[in-house]
Amino acid sequence: MSSSPAGQSGAAKQSSTALVLALGLAAMVVAMAQTQVVPILTLLGTTMHTDAAGVSWVTTATLLSAAVFTPLLGRVGDLYGKKHTLVAVLVVMVLGSLLASTTTSLGLLLVGRVMQGSATAIFPLALSIVRDQVPHEKLHGAMALVSSTLAFGSGLSLVVTGLLTQGGDPDYHSVFWFSTGVSLLALVAVLLLVPDGGHRVGGRVDVPGTLVLAAFLVLLLLGISQGHTWGWGSAKVIGCFAGAVLMAAVWVPVELKVAAPLVDMRMFAHRQVAMTNLAGLFVGFASFAQFIGISYLVQMPERLAGYGFTASVLRASVEYLLPGSLIALVAAPVGGILVRRISARTTLAISGLLGAAGFAWLAFGHGSSASVICAGLFTGAAIAFGYAAMPALIAASVPVQQTGIANGINSISRSLGSAIASAVVTSLLASRTISGLPAGIELPQESQFTLSFAIALAVMVLTAAVAVAGLTKERGRSAPIATSVPAAASAPVATSLPAAEDRGAAEPTDEDAVQPTAPAGEDAVQPTAPAGEEAVQATVPAGPVGS
């Protein structure tokens, strides 16, 4: 006896909901891996008897690990199945968290953090699974929900870390035990609720391209994350940036020559994808500028600085940061609806305008707790709308086999924006300090917070401009691109790249998408979160987050 259409529809809806919840929980693991150590950096330094430079590698190790492993794991997902790869990544995350929760050695803790860094591959893998498994009419809402768990997970992780380390004798091990439990729960959810199957491609791992891309990302992110600590004009930082430029120059011809490149280079010339990645850079900057700016602002000791709210780490997380994370979770499905009904481009423009309003409020009206919290609601909703729009724009521009790598590149853009925001805000806060404070205490002038938020305001205005102008629907097609196909074919193939058309929630046809020469893998580097010190110890941080 066959089941009724209504029963089949109900079962499909239930299955899709369960899948999205499981993948959303897995995506929260990504946020936890990055933010859970931020409130306990000082505690780690004290417990392990190391200085700020030494303990900074607890965050840097995860950042660099992500740069190395995420491209490789993305390609493995294309070849051997995204669910299998996602399960393997979660197993490594569980083991890394378990190691971190049982060691007292800085060296072994760094090994655990390197293992946790592989979790950054979860996000592009999850988005690819969503595109493979979720019905078309629910696709962009599902992508928005999975994306929103990143912001929510960051806020929740900070709150839980603050709660677990309260008291006179805090123990950092409890933080990693918590991440072990959540990672294990996500692993079970993925095993039970995410189906096998989905789109797979043939081919092999592009080892040269993966290694060169990893080297480029490591050098670039290392230079940005350590710039404030090493000095922006130091030989180390200049060497990192010079090396990154060299690796980029090497990577392009490598990818053009191999038969199965990790990334189709024509993707960078596709206007829709390029503009979405530029928007990703801006949204990543704004997201981190809000996070780090509010965190530091509210922890400023009002008695010494003349501004701020003398908030503890826990109060900063619960009272000032968590509301924005919660509104992001609520705004995500609204963003998905807007994408479907009025287009992803318009939703991105709304994101820019909301963010601009929120940062204007933070820049010029941060004198009361209510103002900071309300402004955070605006910026939180803006980030959620941006996260809802960008995967939809990518999905409407590339074929299924390039969804992972395209979202990975967009994630890298957001990660780069976050790293830049961390460096910019940290450098600004350190550049002008209040004079006449007791010895050993350095606090930024209030004007530096105003300037930081004003820069983020300008960045969100640029986000709206990119959405309105850069992604405006064009008529006609761009010129064909002749791409030589190595080894597998003897003649070049002419491929037309579409104009940057905003298709709303529509899936791309073969004609509407960037046509691949070969399948690509997934790649993303997730940003780390801003550090926050207890108000009684409030000083300008030694380096940007991720350092």
Coordinates of C-alpha atoms in Angstrom, one line a residue:
M1 CA 0.0 0.0 0.0
S2 CA 1.5 3.3 -1.0
S3 CA 1.4 6.3 1.3
S4 CA -0.7 9.3 0.6
P5 CA 0.9 12.5 -0.9
A6 CA 0.0 14.4 2.2
G7 CA 1.8 11.8 4.4
Q8 CA 4.8 11.9 2.1
S9 CA 4.8 15.7 2.3
G10 CA 4.6 15.7 6.1
A11 CA 7.4 13.1 6.3
A12 CA 9.6 15.1 4.0
K13 CA 8.9 18.3 6.0
Q14 CA 9.8 16.5 9.3
S15 CA 12.9 15.1 7.7
S16 CA 14.1 18.5 6.4
T17 CA 13.4 20.1 9.8
A18 CA 15.4 17.4 11.6
L19 CA 18.3 17.7 9.1
V20 CA 18.5 21.5 9.5
L21 CA 18.4 21.2 13.3
A22 CA 21.2 18.7 13.2
L23 CA 23.3 20.8 10.9
G24 CA 22.6 23.9 12.9
L25 CA 23.9 22.1 16.0
A26 CA 27.0 21.1 14.1
A27 CA 27.6 24.7 12.9
M28 CA 27.4 25.8 16.6
V29 CA 30.4 23.6 17.2
V30 CA 32.3 25.8 14.8
A31 CA 31.5 28.9 16.8
M32 CA 32.3 27.2 20.1
A33 CA 35.7 26.1 18.8
Q34 CA 36.6 29.7 18.1
T35 CA 35.0 31.6 21.0
Q36 CA 35.2 29.3 24.0
V37 CA 38.8 30.2 24.9
V38 CA 38.4 33.9 24.6
P39 CA 37.2 34.7 28.2
I40 CA 39.7 32.3 29.7
L41 CA 43.0 33.4 28.0
T42 CA 44.1 35.2 31.2
L43 CA 43.2 32.1 33.2
L44 CA 45.1 29.8 30.8
G45 CA 48.2 32.0 31.1
T46 CA 48.1 32.0 34.9
T47 CA 47.5 28.3 35.1
M48 CA 50.1 27.3 32.6
H49 CA 52.6 29.9 33.7
T50 CA 53.0 31.5 30.3
D51 CA 53.0 35.0 29.1
A52 CA 50.5 36.7 26.7
A53 CA 52.5 35.9 23.7
G54 CA 52.6 32.2 24.6
V55 CA 48.9 31.9 25.4
S56 CA 47.9 33.8 22.2
W57 CA 48.8 30.6 20.3
V58 CA 45.8 28.9 21.8
T59 CA 43.7 31.0 19.4
T60 CA 46.2 31.3 16.6
A61 CA 46.6 27.5 16.4
T62 CA 43.0 27.0 15.6
L63 CA 43.0 29.8 13.0
L64 CA 46.0 28.3 11.2
S65 CA 44.7 24.8 11.4
A66 CA 41.5 25.9 9.7
A67 CA 43.5 27.4 6.9
V68 CA 45.4 24.2 6.3
F69 CA 42.7 21.6 6.7
T70 CA 39.4 23.2 5.5
P71 CA 40.3 23.2 1.7
L72 CA 41.4 19.6 1.9
L73 CA 38.4 18.4 3.9
G74 CA 36.1 20.2 1.5
R75 CA 37.5 18.4 -1.5
V76 CA 37.4 15.1 0.4
G77 CA 33.7 15.8 1.0
D78 CA 33.1 16.2 -2.7
L79 CA 34.9 12.9 -3.5
Y80 CA 33.8 10.6 -0.7
G81 CA 30.6 12.1 0.6
K82 CA 29.8 15.2 2.6
K83 CA 28.1 13.3 5.5
H84 CA 31.0 10.9 5.9
T85 CA 33.4 13.9 5.9
L86 CA 31.3 15.8 8.3
V87 CA 31.2 12.8 10.7
A88 CA 35.0 12.5 10.5
V89 CA 35.4 16.2 11.3
L90 CA 33.1 15.9 14.3
V91 CA 35.0 12.9 15.6
V92 CA 38.3 14.9 15.4
M93 CA 36.6 17.8 17.2
V94 CA 35.4 15.5 20.0
L95 CA 38.9 14.0 20.3
G96 CA 40.5 17.4 20.3
S97 CA 38.2 18.8 22.9
L98 CA 38.7 15.7 25.0
L99 CA 42.5 16.2 24.8
A100 CA 42.2 19.8 25.8
S101 CA 39.9 18.9 28.7
T102 CA 42.4 16.5 30.2
T103 CA 45.8 18.1 29.8
T104 CA 47.7 20.6 31.8
S105 CA 50.4 21.0 29.2
L106 CA 50.4 24.0 26.9
G107 CA 51.9 21.9 24.1
L108 CA 49.2 19.2 24.3
L109 CA 46.5 22.0 24.6
L110 CA 47.8 23.4 21.3
V111 CA 47.5 20.0 19.7
G112 CA 43.9 19.8 20.9
R113 CA 43.3 23.3 19.5
V114 CA 44.8 22.3 16.1
M115 CA 42.4 19.3 16.1
Q116 CA 39.5 21.7 17.0
G117 CA 40.5 23.9 14.1
S118 CA 39.4 21.3 11.6
A119 CA 35.8 22.0 12.8
T120 CA 35.8 25.1 10.5
A121 CA 35.1 22.7 7.6
I122 CA 31.7 21.9 9.2
F123 CA 30.0 25.1 8.0
P124 CA 30.6 24.8 4.2
L125 CA 29.9 21.1 4.4
A126 CA 26.6 21.8 6.2
L127 CA 25.5 24.3 3.6
S128 CA 26.4 21.9 0.8
I129 CA 24.3 19.1 2.5
V130 CA 21.4 21.6 2.9
R131 CA 21.5 22.3 -0.9
D132 CA 21.6 18.6 -1.7
Q133 CA 18.9 17.5 0.7
V134 CA 16.4 20.3 1.4
P135 CA 13.5 21.0 -1.0
H136 CA 13.9 24.0 -3.2
E137 CA 11.1 26.0 -1.7
K138 CA 12.7 25.8 1.8
L139 CA 16.4 26.0 0.7
H140 CA 17.3 29.5 1.5
G141 CA 15.4 29.6 4.8
A142 CA 17.3 26.5 5.8
M143 CA 20.6 28.0 4.8
A144 CA 19.7 31.1 6.8
L145 CA 19.0 29.1 9.9
V146 CA 22.2 27.1 9.7
S147 CA 24.2 30.3 9.1
S148 CA 22.5 32.0 12.1
T149 CA 23.7 29.4 14.5
L150 CA 27.3 30.7 14.1
A151 CA 26.4 34.0 15.8
F152 CA 24.1 32.4 18.3
G153 CA 26.7 29.8 19.1
S154 CA 29.3 32.4 19.7
G155 CA 27.1 34.3 22.2
L156 CA 26.0 31.1 23.9
S157 CA 29.6 29.9 24.2
L158 CA 30.8 33.1 25.9
V159 CA 27.9 32.9 28.4
V160 CA 28.6 29.2 29.3
T161 CA 32.3 29.9 29.6
G162 CA 31.6 32.7 31.9
L163 CA 29.3 30.6 34.1
L164 CA 31.7 27.7 34.2
T165 CA 34.7 29.8 35.3
Q166 CA 32.9 31.8 38.0
G167 CA 34.0 31.5 41.6
G168 CA 37.2 31.8 43.5
D169 CA 39.0 28.7 42.0
P170 CA 38.0 28.6 38.3
D171 CA 39.1 25.6 36.2
Y172 CA 39.5 25.9 32.4
H173 CA 39.1 22.2 31.9
S174 CA 35.3 22.5 32.5
V175 CA 35.1 24.7 29.4
F176 CA 36.6 22.0 27.2
W177 CA 34.5 19.3 28.8
F178 CA 31.4 21.3 27.8
S179 CA 32.6 21.5 24.1
T180 CA 33.3 17.8 24.2
G181 CA 29.7 17.1 25.2
V182 CA 28.2 19.5 22.6
S183 CA 30.4 18.1 19.9
L184 CA 29.5 14.5 20.8
L185 CA 25.8 15.5 20.8
A186 CA 26.2 17.1 17.3
L187 CA 28.0 13.9 16.1
V188 CA 25.1 11.7 17.2
A189 CA 22.6 14.1 15.7
V190 CA 24.4 14.1 12.3
L191 CA 24.7 10.3 12.4
L192 CA 20.9 9.8 13.1
L193 CA 19.3 12.7 11.2
V194 CA 21.4 13.5 8.2
P195 CA 20.9 11.1 5.3
D196 CA 23.6 9.6 3.2
G197 CA 23.8 10.4 -0.5
G198 CA 23.8 13.8 -2.1
H199 CA 25.9 15.0 -5.0
R200 CA 29.3 13.5 -5.4
V201 CA 31.9 14.1 -8.1
G202 CA 34.7 12.1 -9.5
G203 CA 38.4 13.1 -9.6
R204 CA 41.1 13.4 -7.0
V205 CA 42.4 15.8 -4.4
D206 CA 44.3 18.7 -5.9
V207 CA 47.3 18.4 -3.6
P208 CA 49.5 21.1 -5.1
G209 CA 46.6 23.6 -5.2
T210 CA 45.6 22.7 -1.7
L211 CA 49.1 23.1 -0.3
V212 CA 49.7 26.5 -2.0
L213 CA 46.3 27.8 -0.9
A214 CA 46.9 26.7 2.6
A215 CA 50.3 28.4 2.7
F216 CA 48.7 31.6 1.3
L217 CA 46.0 31.6 4.0
V218 CA 48.4 30.7 6.8
L219 CA 50.8 33.5 5.9
L220 CA 48.1 36.1 5.4
L221 CA 46.1 35.3 8.5
L222 CA 49.3 35.0 10.6
G223 CA 50.5 38.4 9.5
I224 CA 47.1 40.0 10.3
S225 CA 46.6 38.2 13.6
Q226 CA 50.1 38.8 15.0
G227 CA 50.6 42.2 13.5
H228 CA 49.8 44.1 16.7
T229 CA 52.0 41.9 18.8
W230 CA 55.0 41.7 16.4
G231 CA 54.7 45.2 15.1
W232 CA 53.2 46.1 11.7
G233 CA 56.5 47.2 10.4
S234 CA 58.5 44.2 11.7
A235 CA 60.3 41.8 9.5
K236 CA 58.0 38.9 10.6
V237 CA 54.8 40.7 9.5
I238 CA 56.3 42.0 6.3
G239 CA 57.7 38.6 5.6
C240 CA 54.3 37.0 6.1
F241 CA 52.5 39.4 3.8
A242 CA 55.3 39.1 1.1
G243 CA 55.0 35.3 1.4
A244 CA 51.3 35.5 1.0
V245 CA 51.6 37.6 -2.2
L246 CA 54.1 35.1 -3.5
M247 CA 51.9 32.1 -2.7
A248 CA 48.9 33.8 -4.4
A249 CA 51.0 34.4 -7.5
V250 CA 52.0 30.8 -7.5
W251 CA 48.5 29.4 -6.8
V252 CA 46.8 30.9 -9.8
P253 CA 48.9 29.2 -12.5
V254 CA 48.9 26.0 -10.5
E255 CA 45.1 26.0 -10.5
L256 CA 45.0 26.8 -14.2
K257 CA 47.2 23.9 -15.1
V258 CA 45.9 21.0 -13.1
A259 CA 43.2 18.8 -14.5
A260 CA 41.0 18.9 -11.4
P261 CA 41.6 22.3 -9.7
L262 CA 40.5 22.9 -6.2
V263 CA 39.0 26.2 -7.3
D264 CA 37.8 27.2 -10.8
M265 CA 39.6 30.4 -11.3
R266 CA 36.8 31.8 -13.5
M267 CA 34.7 32.0 -10.3
F268 CA 36.7 35.0 -9.3
A269 CA 35.8 36.8 -12.5
H270 CA 32.1 36.1 -12.1
R271 CA 30.6 39.4 -11.0
Q272 CA 27.8 37.9 -8.8
V273 CA 30.3 35.8 -6.9
A274 CA 32.9 38.5 -6.7
M275 CA 30.5 41.1 -5.3
T276 CA 29.1 38.6 -2.8
N277 CA 32.6 37.9 -1.6
L278 CA 33.2 41.6 -1.2
A279 CA 30.0 41.9 0.8
G280 CA 31.3 38.9 2.9
L281 CA 34.5 40.8 3.6
F282 CA 32.4 43.8 4.8
V283 CA 29.9 41.8 6.8
G284 CA 32.7 39.8 8.5
F285 CA 34.4 43.1 9.4
A286 CA 31.1 44.5 10.9
S287 CA 30.3 41.3 12.8
F288 CA 33.7 41.3 14.6
A289 CA 33.8 45.1 15.1
Q290 CA 30.5 44.9 16.9
F291 CA 31.6 41.9 18.9
I292 CA 35.0 43.1 20.0
G293 CA 33.9 46.8 20.3
I294 CA 30.9 46.1 22.6
S295 CA 32.9 43.6 24.6
Y296 CA 35.7 46.0 25.4
L297 CA 33.4 49.1 25.8
V298 CA 31.2 47.7 28.5
Q299 CA 34.1 46.2 30.5
M300 CA 35.8 49.6 30.8
P301 CA 36.0 50.6 34.5
E302 CA 33.9 53.7 34.7
R303 CA 35.6 55.0 37.8
L304 CA 39.0 55.1 36.0
A305 CA 38.0 55.6 32.4
G306 CA 35.1 58.0 32.8
Y307 CA 33.0 55.8 30.6
G308 CA 32.0 52.2 30.3
F309 CA 29.9 50.0 32.7
T310 CA 32.5 48.1 34.7
A311 CA 31.0 44.8 33.4
S312 CA 32.5 41.4 34.2
V313 CA 33.0 38.9 31.4
L314 CA 29.8 37.1 32.4
R315 CA 27.8 40.3 32.5
A316 CA 29.2 41.5 29.2
S317 CA 28.3 38.2 27.6
V318 CA 24.8 37.9 29.1
E319 CA 23.6 41.4 29.3
Y320 CA 25.2 43.1 26.3
L321 CA 26.2 40.4 23.7
L322 CA 23.7 37.6 24.1
P323 CA 20.6 39.8 23.1
G324 CA 22.2 40.4 19.7
S325 CA 22.9 36.7 19.3
L326 CA 19.3 35.9 20.2
I327 CA 17.9 38.4 17.8
A328 CA 20.2 37.0 15.1
L329 CA 18.6 33.6 15.6
V330 CA 15.1 35.1 15.4
A331 CA 16.0 37.3 12.4
A332 CA 17.5 34.4 10.4
P333 CA 14.2 32.8 9.3
V334 CA 12.9 36.3 8.5
G335 CA 15.9 36.8 6.3
G336 CA 15.2 33.6 4.6
I337 CA 11.6 34.7 3.9
L338 CA 12.9 38.1 2.5
V339 CA 15.4 36.2 0.3
R340 CA 12.5 34.2 -1.2
R341 CA 10.0 37.0 -1.5
I342 CA 12.0 40.1 -2.4
S343 CA 15.4 38.7 -3.5
A344 CA 18.7 38.1 -1.8
R345 CA 20.2 41.3 -3.2
T346 CA 17.5 43.4 -1.5
T347 CA 17.9 41.5 1.7
L348 CA 21.7 42.2 1.7
A349 CA 20.9 45.9 1.1
I350 CA 18.6 45.9 4.2
S351 CA 21.4 44.2 6.1
G352 CA 23.7 47.1 5.3
L353 CA 21.2 49.7 6.2
L354 CA 20.3 48.0 9.5
G355 CA 24.0 47.6 10.4
A356 CA 24.7 51.3 9.5
A357 CA 21.9 52.4 11.9
G358 CA 23.2 50.2 14.7
F359 CA 26.8 51.3 14.4
A360 CA 25.7 54.9 14.2
W361 CA 23.9 54.4 17.5
L362 CA 27.0 52.7 19.0
A363 CA 29.3 55.4 17.8
F364 CA 27.4 58.4 19.0
G365 CA 25.0 57.1 21.7
H366 CA 26.8 54.5 23.8
G367 CA 26.4 56.4 27.1
S368 CA 23.8 54.0 28.6
S369 CA 23.4 50.3 28.8
A370 CA 20.0 50.4 27.1
S371 CA 21.5 52.2 24.1
V372 CA 24.3 49.7 23.7
I373 CA 21.9 46.8 24.0
C374 CA 19.4 48.3 21.5
A375 CA 22.1 49.1 19.0
G376 CA 23.4 45.5 19.4
L377 CA 19.9 44.3 18.4
F378 CA 20.2 46.3 15.1
T379 CA 23.6 45.0 14.3
G380 CA 22.7 41.5 15.3
A381 CA 19.7 41.5 12.9
A382 CA 21.9 43.0 10.2
I383 CA 24.5 40.2 10.5
A384 CA 21.7 37.6 10.4
F385 CA 20.2 39.1 7.2
G386 CA 23.7 39.3 5.6
Y387 CA 24.3 35.6 6.5
A388 CA 20.9 34.7 5.0
A389 CA 21.5 36.6 1.8
M390 CA 25.1 35.6 0.9
P391 CA 24.6 31.8 0.7
A392 CA 21.5 32.4 -1.5
L393 CA 23.4 34.7 -3.8
I394 CA 26.1 32.0 -4.1
A395 CA 23.6 29.2 -4.7
A396 CA 22.0 31.2 -7.4
S397 CA 25.3 31.7 -9.2
V398 CA 27.1 28.4 -9.2
P399 CA 26.2 24.8 -10.1
V400 CA 25.7 22.2 -7.3
Q401 CA 29.2 20.8 -7.6
Q402 CA 30.7 24.2 -6.8
T403 CA 28.4 25.2 -3.9
G404 CA 30.9 24.0 -1.3
I405 CA 34.0 25.7 -2.6
A406 CA 32.0 28.9 -3.4
N407 CA 30.6 29.1 0.1
G408 CA 34.0 28.3 1.4
I409 CA 35.5 31.3 -0.5
N410 CA 32.8 33.4 0.9
S411 CA 33.6 32.1 4.4
I412 CA 37.2 33.0 3.8
S413 CA 36.1 36.5 2.8
R414 CA 34.2 36.9 6.1
S415 CA 37.1 35.4 8.0
L416 CA 39.5 37.9 6.4
G417 CA 37.1 40.8 7.2
S418 CA 36.9 39.6 10.8
A419 CA 40.7 39.4 11.2
I420 CA 41.0 42.9 9.7
A421 CA 38.4 44.2 12.1
S422 CA 40.2 42.6 15.1
A423 CA 43.5 44.2 14.0
V424 CA 41.9 47.6 13.2
V425 CA 39.9 47.9 16.5
T426 CA 42.7 46.6 18.6
S427 CA 45.3 49.0 17.1
L428 CA 42.9 51.9 17.4
L429 CA 42.2 51.2 21.1
A430 CA 45.9 50.9 21.8
S431 CA 46.9 54.0 19.8
R432 CA 45.5 56.6 22.2
T433 CA 45.2 55.9 25.9
I434 CA 44.1 57.9 28.9
S435 CA 46.9 59.7 30.7
G436 CA 47.3 59.9 34.5
L437 CA 46.2 56.4 35.3
P438 CA 47.9 54.2 37.9
A439 CA 51.0 52.4 36.9
G440 CA 50.4 49.3 34.8
I441 CA 46.9 50.3 33.7
E442 CA 46.3 51.4 30.1
L443 CA 42.8 52.3 29.0
P444 CA 41.8 53.6 25.5
Q445 CA 40.3 57.0 25.1
E446 CA 36.5 57.0 24.5
S447 CA 37.0 58.6 21.1
Q448 CA 38.7 55.5 19.9
F449 CA 35.6 53.5 20.4
T450 CA 33.6 56.2 18.6
L451 CA 36.1 55.9 15.7
S452 CA 36.0 52.1 15.6
F453 CA 32.2 52.1 15.4
A454 CA 32.2 54.9 12.8
I455 CA 34.5 52.8 10.6
A456 CA 32.1 49.8 10.9
L457 CA 29.2 52.2 10.1
A458 CA 31.0 53.1 6.8
V459 CA 31.7 49.5 6.1
M460 CA 28.0 48.6 6.4
V461 CA 27.1 51.5 4.1
L462 CA 29.5 50.0 1.6
T463 CA 27.7 46.6 2.0
A464 CA 24.4 48.3 1.0
A465 CA 26.1 50.0 -1.9
V466 CA 27.5 46.7 -3.1
A467 CA 24.0 45.1 -2.9
V468 CA 22.4 48.0 -4.8
A469 CA 25.0 48.8 -7.4
G470 CA 27.4 45.8 -7.6
L471 CA 24.7 43.2 -7.7
T472 CA 22.2 45.1 -9.8
K473 CA 20.7 42.9 -12.5
E474 CA 22.3 43.5 -15.9
R475 CA 21.1 42.7 -19.3
G476 CA 23.2 40.6 -21.7
R477 CA 26.0 38.3 -21.1
S478 CA 29.7 38.7 -20.5
A479 CA 32.1 37.5 -23.1
P480 CA 32.9 33.8 -23.3
I481 CA 36.0 32.7 -21.5
A482 CA 38.2 30.1 -23.3
T483 CA 39.5 27.6 -20.8
S484 CA 42.0 25.0 -21.7
V485 CA 41.3 21.6 -20.4
P486 CA 44.5 19.8 -19.6
A487 CA 45.1 16.2 -20.4
A488 CA 41.4 15.2 -20.4
A489 CA 40.7 17.1 -23.6
S490 CA 42.6 18.4 -26.5
A491 CA 40.7 21.5 -27.3
P492 CA 39.8 24.6 -25.3
V493 CA 36.2 25.0 -24.1
A494 CA 34.4 28.3 -24.4
T495 CA 32.3 29.0 -21.4
S496 CA 29.9 31.9 -21.0
L497 CA 29.8 33.6 -17.7
P498 CA 26.5 35.2 -16.8
A499 CA 26.1 38.7 -15.8
A500 CA 25.5 39.4 -12.1
E501 CA 21.8 38.7 -12.1
D502 CA 19.9 38.6 -8.8
R503 CA 17.7 35.5 -9.1
G504 CA 16.2 35.6 -5.7
A505 CA 15.7 32.1 -4.5
A506 CA 16.0 30.5 -7.9
E507 CA 18.4 27.6 -8.5
P508 CA 20.9 28.2 -11.3
T509 CA 20.5 26.4 -14.6
D510 CA 23.5 25.3 -16.5
E511 CA 23.4 28.5 -18.4
D512 CA 23.1 30.7 -15.4
A513 CA 26.0 29.3 -13.4
V514 CA 29.8 29.4 -13.6
Q515 CA 30.6 26.2 -15.4
P516 CA 33.4 24.2 -13.8
T517 CA 36.3 22.7 -15.6
A518 CA 36.4 20.2 -12.7
P519 CA 34.8 19.7 -9.3
A520 CA 36.0 21.8 -6.5
G521 CA 36.2 21.3 -2.8
E522 CA 35.0 23.3 0.1
D523 CA 37.0 25.9 2.0
A524 CA 36.5 28.2 4.9
V525 CA 38.3 29.7 7.7
Q526 CA 36.2 30.8 10.5
P527 CA 37.1 33.8 12.5
T528 CA 38.1 33.8 16.1
A529 CA 36.3 35.9 18.7
P530 CA 37.3 39.0 20.5
A531 CA 39.0 38.8 23.8
G532 CA 37.5 40.3 26.9
E533 CA 39.2 41.0 30.2
E534 CA 37.6 41.5 33.6
A535 CA 36.9 45.1 34.3
V536 CA 39.3 45.3 37.2
Q537 CA 42.1 44.1 34.9
A538 CA 40.9 46.1 31.9
T539 CA 43.8 47.0 29.6
V540 CA 44.2 47.3 25.9
P541 CA 44.8 43.8 24.6
A542 CA 48.2 42.8 23.6
G543 CA 47.1 41.7 20.1
P544 CA 44.2 41.2 17.9
V545 CA 41.9 38.3 18.4
G546 CA 43.2 35.1 16.8
S547 CA 46.7 36.1 17.7

